Amino acid sequence: MSKFKKNRGKASPEVSTASLPDIIFMLLFFFMVVTVLRDAELKVEIETPRATELTKLEKKSLVNYIYVGSPVEKYKKEYGTKARIQLGDKFANLSDIPLFLEQHRSKVPEAQHGGIKSSLRIDKGVTMGIVADTKTALRKAGQLLINYSAKKKES
Amino acid sequence: MAKTNSRDRMKNEINAGSMADIAFLLLIFFLVTTTIAEDKGVLVKLPPWSEDEPDITKLKKRNVYSVLVNADNQLLVRGDLAQLDDLRENAKNFIMNPQRAEDMAEEPKKAIISLKNDRGTEYGTYLEVYNELKAAYTELRNEYAEKKYGKLYEFCTKEERSEVRSEIPLIISEAEPTNFGDEG
């Protein structure tokens, strides 16, 4: 009887699960590396328009984001319903754009400065006035490559 | 006897089986919180800023394809009310001018599209118009590349692409918006 038990205790028929965490961790690290945490909380409502001539933005580190839209529900009391610009995680004015661009530029290696793109994530309902002003500010700041963020149109 | 038995089984090791669960939890957390936010959009290269207005009087009228969008999101193409759906075909026709019409572009290299909008124009409409104009150029470049190299523009080599680009340059000139409409 005792002999019988001892045998089974030594050679357990179970597959070792000790390497399972390693596999999962590997997956975890993979996802941690490839995904980018969204750094900015959106304070403006944005529903990007649809278009067909889309270019994919690669090299996330070379892209800065400018959001334009009307404030979301909880900021409506404070900021009204008029379309606003959001840079990073706060509301901004047109005069803040050059500084914002410069801050982003300082994080990019010098050799890649020519490839910096501004992604304009603009709500399709806003009027062109604020968009044109933003564009003028970008041109004055020397940021000429811009990308109007849009979704794919099924046609 | 029973006591030794249980000690035998534990072997003083921490069970590593639950490690997987912890790692899974982390994995799922990251899967949920992160967004593989694919950012796509219409790429535009703005002209450098200059104080003085560009001189357009030197251009021949036949080479300019003017598109105006007003605050009510209506289109005025070369002086006539137009629909967005026809814009692409008309622009292509204007740029290539296959019938050699007197009032259309002399050649694709000289064609200029002038886009003007109002400060009250909806951004969605503006981008749709821009998209149509860009699409017209993309289609023309594809047609040209297909005819010359037997493949689409995006599959061409660098030299072939610059050749196509110099043959059919994308020139969309944007004027300062007018200020008639109501800015919402």
Short mmCIF file of C-alpha atoms in Angstrom, two decimals:
data_model
loop_
_atom_site.label_atom_id
_atom_site.label_comp_id
_atom_site.label_asym_id
_atom_site.label_seq_id
_atom_site.Cartn_x
_atom_site.Cartn_y
_atom_site.Cartn_z
CA MET A 1 0.00 0.00 0.00
CA SER A 2 2.66 2.46 1.04
CA LYS A 3 4.82 1.53 -1.86
CA PHE A 4 1.99 2.17 -4.23
CA LYS A 5 1.42 5.66 -2.88
CA LYS A 6 5.06 6.64 -2.90
CA ASN A 7 5.42 5.83 -6.55
CA ARG A 8 2.55 7.97 -7.59
CA GLY A 9 3.82 10.86 -5.51
CA LYS A 10 7.19 10.90 -7.22
CA ALA A 11 6.19 10.67 -10.82
CA SER A 12 3.21 12.91 -10.96
CA PRO A 13 1.37 12.61 -14.24
CA GLU A 14 0.63 16.34 -14.40
CA VAL A 15 2.21 18.56 -16.98
CA SER A 16 4.35 21.18 -15.33
CA THR A 17 2.66 24.56 -15.44
CA ALA A 18 5.74 26.39 -14.25
CA SER A 19 6.56 27.66 -17.75
CA LEU A 20 3.06 28.92 -18.38
CA PRO A 21 3.67 32.25 -16.64
CA ASP A 22 6.72 32.76 -18.80
CA ILE A 23 4.67 32.31 -21.92
CA ILE A 24 1.99 34.65 -20.68
CA PHE A 25 4.58 37.21 -19.62
CA MET A 26 6.06 37.07 -23.06
CA LEU A 27 2.66 37.83 -24.54
CA LEU A 28 2.21 40.57 -21.98
CA PHE A 29 5.49 42.22 -22.86
CA PHE A 30 4.69 41.96 -26.53
CA PHE A 31 1.45 43.81 -26.05
CA MET A 32 3.04 46.34 -23.72
CA VAL A 33 5.62 47.16 -26.33
CA VAL A 34 3.42 47.35 -29.41
CA THR A 35 0.52 49.24 -27.93
CA VAL A 36 0.72 52.89 -27.11
CA LEU A 37 -1.11 54.18 -24.10
CA ARG A 38 -3.38 56.95 -25.04
CA ASP A 39 -1.74 59.88 -23.35
CA ALA A 40 -4.40 62.49 -23.61
CA GLU A 41 -7.87 62.40 -22.21
CA LEU A 42 -10.18 63.90 -24.77
CA LYS A 43 -11.89 66.98 -23.51
CA VAL A 44 -13.53 67.77 -26.82
CA GLU A 45 -16.00 65.73 -28.74
CA ILE A 46 -14.51 64.42 -31.95
CA GLU A 47 -16.16 62.49 -34.69
CA THR A 48 -13.70 62.50 -37.55
CA PRO A 49 -15.08 62.71 -41.09
CA ARG A 50 -14.85 59.92 -43.62
CA ALA A 51 -12.54 59.98 -46.61
CA THR A 52 -11.04 57.65 -49.18
CA GLU A 53 -7.57 59.07 -49.82
CA LEU A 54 -6.05 57.96 -46.56
CA THR A 55 -2.44 57.77 -45.57
CA LYS A 56 -1.43 55.72 -42.60
CA LEU A 57 0.62 57.54 -40.02
CA GLU A 58 3.65 55.57 -39.06
CA LYS A 59 6.31 56.39 -36.50
CA LYS A 60 4.10 57.54 -33.67
CA SER A 61 6.96 59.42 -32.05
CA LEU A 62 7.03 61.83 -34.99
CA VAL A 63 3.38 62.73 -34.72
CA ASN A 64 1.79 65.35 -32.55
CA TYR A 65 -1.91 65.62 -32.10
CA ILE A 66 -4.11 68.66 -32.21
CA TYR A 67 -7.74 68.19 -31.31
CA VAL A 68 -10.50 70.53 -32.33
CA GLY A 69 -14.10 70.14 -31.34
CA SER A 70 -16.75 71.38 -28.96
CA PRO A 71 -16.14 70.54 -25.28
CA VAL A 72 -17.61 67.32 -23.91
CA GLU A 73 -20.62 67.39 -21.63
CA LYS A 74 -18.82 67.91 -18.33
CA TYR A 75 -16.80 70.88 -19.58
CA LYS A 76 -19.71 72.56 -21.30
CA LYS A 77 -20.58 74.66 -18.25
CA GLU A 78 -17.08 76.00 -17.92
CA TYR A 79 -16.06 76.37 -21.53
CA GLY A 80 -19.30 76.71 -23.44
CA THR A 81 -20.24 74.87 -26.59
CA LYS A 82 -18.07 76.73 -29.05
CA ALA A 83 -15.37 74.68 -30.74
CA ARG A 84 -12.07 74.66 -28.87
CA ILE A 85 -8.55 73.48 -29.47
CA GLN A 86 -7.04 70.86 -27.23
CA LEU A 87 -3.30 70.38 -27.08
CA GLY A 88 -2.00 67.53 -25.01
CA ASP A 89 -4.52 67.13 -22.22
CA LYS A 90 -5.74 70.67 -21.83
CA PHE A 91 -7.69 73.32 -23.67
CA ALA A 92 -5.51 75.77 -25.49
CA ASN A 93 -5.52 78.90 -27.57
CA LEU A 94 -4.01 79.49 -30.95
CA SER A 95 -1.06 81.24 -29.36
CA ASP A 96 -0.14 78.04 -27.50
CA ILE A 97 0.47 76.09 -30.70
CA PRO A 98 4.10 77.17 -31.38
CA LEU A 99 5.18 76.24 -27.86
CA PHE A 100 3.38 72.91 -28.09
CA LEU A 101 5.11 72.12 -31.38
CA GLU A 102 8.47 73.16 -29.96
CA GLN A 103 7.98 70.92 -26.93
CA HIS A 104 7.26 67.98 -29.17
CA ARG A 105 10.14 68.84 -31.46
CA SER A 106 12.62 68.84 -28.60
CA LYS A 107 11.79 65.21 -27.91
CA VAL A 108 12.57 64.15 -31.47
CA PRO A 109 16.15 63.59 -32.65
CA GLU A 110 17.39 66.43 -34.80
CA ALA A 111 17.80 64.33 -37.94
CA GLN A 112 14.12 63.43 -37.96
CA HIS A 113 12.74 66.93 -37.56
CA GLY A 114 11.76 67.05 -41.20
CA GLY A 115 9.41 64.12 -40.78
CA ILE A 116 7.32 65.53 -37.97
CA LYS A 117 3.65 65.49 -38.80
CA SER A 118 0.75 67.13 -37.09
CA SER A 119 -2.34 65.03 -36.90
CA LEU A 120 -5.39 67.25 -36.86
CA ARG A 121 -8.21 65.39 -35.24
CA ILE A 122 -11.12 67.64 -35.97
CA ASP A 123 -14.78 67.06 -35.46
CA LYS A 124 -16.65 67.09 -38.74
CA GLY A 125 -19.22 69.51 -37.39
CA VAL A 126 -16.90 72.42 -36.58
CA THR A 127 -16.71 75.39 -38.90
CA MET A 128 -13.69 76.16 -41.01
CA GLY A 129 -12.89 79.38 -39.17
CA ILE A 130 -11.08 77.72 -36.31
CA VAL A 131 -9.55 75.16 -38.68
CA ALA A 132 -8.17 77.90 -40.93
CA ASP A 133 -6.77 79.73 -37.91
CA THR A 134 -5.11 76.54 -36.71
CA LYS A 135 -3.64 75.98 -40.15
CA THR A 136 -2.30 79.51 -40.26
CA ALA A 137 -0.73 79.07 -36.83
CA LEU A 138 0.89 75.82 -37.98
CA ARG A 139 2.25 77.48 -41.10
CA LYS A 140 3.66 80.35 -39.10
CA ALA A 141 5.32 77.86 -36.76
CA GLY A 142 6.86 76.05 -39.73
CA GLN A 143 4.88 72.86 -39.25
CA LEU A 144 3.85 72.17 -42.84
CA LEU A 145 3.13 68.46 -42.90
CA ILE A 146 -0.32 67.93 -41.59
CA ASN A 147 -2.73 65.08 -41.63
CA TYR A 148 -6.47 65.51 -41.42
CA SER A 149 -7.44 62.52 -39.38
CA ALA A 150 -10.27 60.63 -41.02
CA LYS A 151 -11.95 57.28 -41.08
CA LYS A 152 -12.16 55.00 -44.04
CA LYS A 153 -15.18 55.56 -46.17
CA GLU A 154 -16.87 52.46 -47.49
CA SER A 155 -17.83 53.05 -51.03
CA MET B 1 1.36 8.84 8.66
CA ALA B 2 -1.23 11.10 7.17
CA LYS B 3 0.78 14.13 8.30
CA THR B 4 3.97 13.06 6.54
CA ASN B 5 1.92 12.39 3.49
CA SER B 6 0.66 15.93 3.20
CA ARG B 7 4.12 17.34 3.81
CA ASP B 8 5.37 15.11 1.10
CA ARG B 9 2.97 16.58 -1.39
CA MET B 10 3.72 20.23 -0.56
CA LYS B 11 7.47 19.82 -0.84
CA ASN B 12 7.78 23.35 0.64
CA GLU B 13 7.28 24.93 -2.80
CA ILE B 14 5.00 27.75 -3.74
CA ASN B 15 2.50 26.66 -6.30
CA ALA B 16 3.43 28.46 -9.52
CA GLY B 17 0.18 27.58 -11.18
CA SER B 18 -1.49 30.79 -10.10
CA MET B 19 1.31 32.87 -11.59
CA ALA B 20 -0.26 32.28 -14.95
CA ASP B 21 -3.53 33.70 -13.68
CA ILE B 22 -1.82 36.83 -12.42
CA ALA B 23 -0.02 37.29 -15.69
CA PHE B 24 -3.24 36.72 -17.57
CA LEU B 25 -4.93 39.36 -15.49
CA LEU B 26 -2.19 41.85 -16.38
CA LEU B 27 -2.38 40.83 -20.00
CA ILE B 28 -6.11 41.35 -20.16
CA PHE B 29 -5.74 44.70 -18.40
CA PHE B 30 -3.30 45.89 -21.02
CA LEU B 31 -5.40 44.50 -23.82
CA VAL B 32 -8.40 46.44 -22.61
CA THR B 33 -6.75 49.73 -21.71
CA THR B 34 -4.52 50.13 -24.70
CA THR B 35 -5.85 51.00 -28.08
CA ILE B 36 -3.94 50.10 -31.17
CA ALA B 37 -5.12 53.43 -32.42
CA GLU B 38 -4.50 53.35 -36.11
CA ASP B 39 -4.25 56.91 -37.17
CA LYS B 40 -5.17 57.47 -40.76
CA GLY B 41 -5.97 60.63 -42.56
CA VAL B 42 -5.64 62.88 -45.53
CA LEU B 43 -2.04 64.01 -45.74
CA VAL B 44 -1.57 67.60 -46.79
CA LYS B 45 1.53 69.68 -47.26
CA LEU B 46 0.91 73.30 -46.43
CA PRO B 47 2.75 76.07 -48.23
CA PRO B 48 5.27 78.01 -46.14
CA TRP B 49 3.93 81.11 -44.50
CA SER B 50 4.48 84.38 -46.28
CA GLU B 51 3.03 87.74 -45.47
CA ASP B 52 2.13 88.81 -48.97
CA GLU B 53 -0.69 87.30 -50.94
CA PRO B 54 0.35 85.12 -53.85
CA ASP B 55 -0.07 86.77 -57.19
CA ILE B 56 -2.61 84.84 -59.20
CA THR B 57 -3.16 87.40 -61.91
CA LYS B 58 -0.33 85.91 -63.92
CA LEU B 59 -2.17 82.64 -64.29
CA LYS B 60 -4.24 81.99 -67.31
CA LYS B 61 -7.86 81.69 -66.47
CA ARG B 62 -8.26 78.45 -68.36
CA ASN B 63 -5.71 76.74 -66.14
CA VAL B 64 -7.44 77.55 -62.89
CA TYR B 65 -10.14 75.29 -61.57
CA SER B 66 -11.76 77.28 -58.85
CA VAL B 67 -13.82 75.53 -56.24
CA LEU B 68 -15.71 77.59 -53.71
CA VAL B 69 -17.57 76.25 -50.73
CA ASN B 70 -19.91 78.62 -48.96
CA ALA B 71 -21.23 78.69 -45.43
CA ASP B 72 -24.23 76.58 -46.45
CA ASN B 73 -21.85 73.90 -47.71
CA GLN B 74 -22.79 74.51 -51.34
CA LEU B 75 -20.26 74.14 -54.10
CA LEU B 76 -19.49 76.67 -56.77
CA VAL B 77 -17.17 75.24 -59.39
CA ARG B 78 -15.89 77.69 -62.00
CA GLY B 79 -18.85 79.91 -61.43
CA ASP B 80 -21.54 77.25 -61.57
CA LEU B 81 -23.37 75.48 -58.79
CA ALA B 82 -22.11 71.90 -58.62
CA GLN B 83 -22.64 68.67 -56.79
CA LEU B 84 -20.01 66.90 -54.76
CA ASP B 85 -20.63 63.62 -56.58
CA ASP B 86 -19.63 65.10 -59.95
CA LEU B 87 -16.58 66.91 -58.64
CA ARG B 88 -14.10 64.09 -59.10
CA GLU B 89 -15.00 63.35 -62.71
CA ASN B 90 -15.15 67.00 -63.64
CA ALA B 91 -11.80 67.74 -62.04
CA LYS B 92 -10.22 64.80 -63.85
CA ASN B 93 -11.67 66.00 -67.09
CA PHE B 94 -10.38 69.49 -66.46
CA ILE B 95 -6.84 68.42 -65.61
CA MET B 96 -6.34 66.01 -68.48
CA ASN B 97 -8.52 67.87 -70.97
CA PRO B 98 -8.83 64.95 -73.40
CA GLN B 99 -11.00 66.92 -75.83
CA ARG B 100 -8.50 69.80 -75.88
CA ALA B 101 -11.24 72.19 -74.93
CA GLU B 102 -10.43 75.88 -75.01
CA ASP B 103 -11.49 76.58 -71.45
CA MET B 104 -9.73 73.71 -69.73
CA ALA B 105 -6.16 73.13 -68.64
CA GLU B 106 -3.50 73.37 -71.35
CA GLU B 107 -1.74 70.38 -69.87
CA PRO B 108 -1.80 68.60 -66.52
CA LYS B 109 1.38 70.32 -65.41
CA LYS B 110 -0.23 73.71 -65.68
CA ALA B 111 -3.53 72.87 -64.06
CA ILE B 112 -4.12 74.52 -60.72
CA ILE B 113 -6.99 73.83 -58.43
CA SER B 114 -7.97 76.77 -56.34
CA LEU B 115 -9.95 75.90 -53.26
CA LYS B 116 -11.65 78.56 -51.24
CA ASN B 117 -14.07 78.23 -48.43
CA ASP B 118 -15.90 80.37 -45.95
CA ARG B 119 -15.19 80.55 -42.26
CA GLY B 120 -18.66 79.16 -41.75
CA THR B 121 -18.16 76.11 -43.94
CA GLU B 122 -18.46 72.84 -42.13
CA TYR B 123 -15.15 71.05 -41.76
CA GLY B 124 -16.73 67.73 -42.83
CA THR B 125 -17.79 69.22 -46.16
CA TYR B 126 -14.41 70.86 -46.67
CA LEU B 127 -12.58 67.59 -46.15
CA GLU B 128 -14.98 65.77 -48.47
CA VAL B 129 -14.24 68.29 -51.20
CA TYR B 130 -10.52 68.09 -50.56
CA ASN B 131 -10.75 64.32 -50.60
CA GLU B 132 -12.53 64.33 -53.96
CA LEU B 133 -9.89 66.59 -55.49
CA LYS B 134 -7.08 64.48 -54.12
CA ALA B 135 -8.86 61.37 -55.36
CA ALA B 136 -9.05 62.88 -58.84
CA TYR B 137 -5.27 63.28 -58.83
CA THR B 138 -4.71 59.82 -57.43
CA GLU B 139 -6.85 58.30 -60.16
CA LEU B 140 -5.06 60.27 -62.85
CA ARG B 141 -1.67 59.23 -61.54
CA ASN B 142 -2.80 55.64 -61.42
CA GLU B 143 -4.06 55.82 -64.98
CA TYR B 144 -0.82 57.40 -66.13
CA ALA B 145 1.33 54.86 -64.31
CA GLU B 146 -0.81 52.03 -65.63
CA LYS B 147 -0.37 53.24 -69.18
CA LYS B 148 3.33 53.87 -68.93
CA TYR B 149 4.59 51.20 -66.56
CA GLY B 150 1.71 48.75 -66.46
CA LYS B 151 1.20 49.05 -62.74
CA LEU B 152 -0.50 51.26 -60.21
CA TYR B 153 1.23 54.35 -58.86
CA GLU B 154 1.75 52.92 -55.41
CA PHE B 155 3.62 49.92 -56.78
CA CYS B 156 6.02 52.00 -58.84
CA THR B 157 9.66 52.49 -57.95
CA LYS B 158 10.91 55.78 -56.60
CA GLU B 159 12.14 57.04 -59.96
CA GLU B 160 8.93 56.07 -61.72
CA ARG B 161 6.92 57.80 -59.05
CA SER B 162 8.78 61.06 -59.34
CA GLU B 163 8.35 60.81 -63.09
CA VAL B 164 4.58 60.43 -62.66
CA ARG B 165 4.56 63.21 -60.09
CA SER B 166 6.34 65.63 -62.37
CA GLU B 167 3.95 64.76 -65.18
CA ILE B 168 0.85 65.18 -63.02
CA PRO B 169 1.76 67.42 -60.11
CA LEU B 170 -0.79 67.84 -57.37
CA ILE B 171 -1.40 71.55 -57.05
CA ILE B 172 -4.21 72.55 -54.79
CA SER B 173 -4.01 76.14 -53.81
CA GLU B 174 -5.98 77.21 -50.81
CA ALA B 175 -6.95 80.81 -50.40
CA GLU B 176 -7.68 82.48 -47.12
CA PRO B 177 -11.29 81.77 -46.24
CA THR B 178 -13.90 84.41 -46.74
CA ASN B 179 -15.85 85.68 -43.82
CA PHE B 180 -19.47 85.92 -44.84
CA GLY B 181 -21.13 83.04 -43.09
CA ASP B 182 -22.04 82.53 -39.51
CA GLU B 183 -19.35 80.83 -37.49
CA GLY B 184 -21.07 78.40 -35.19
#
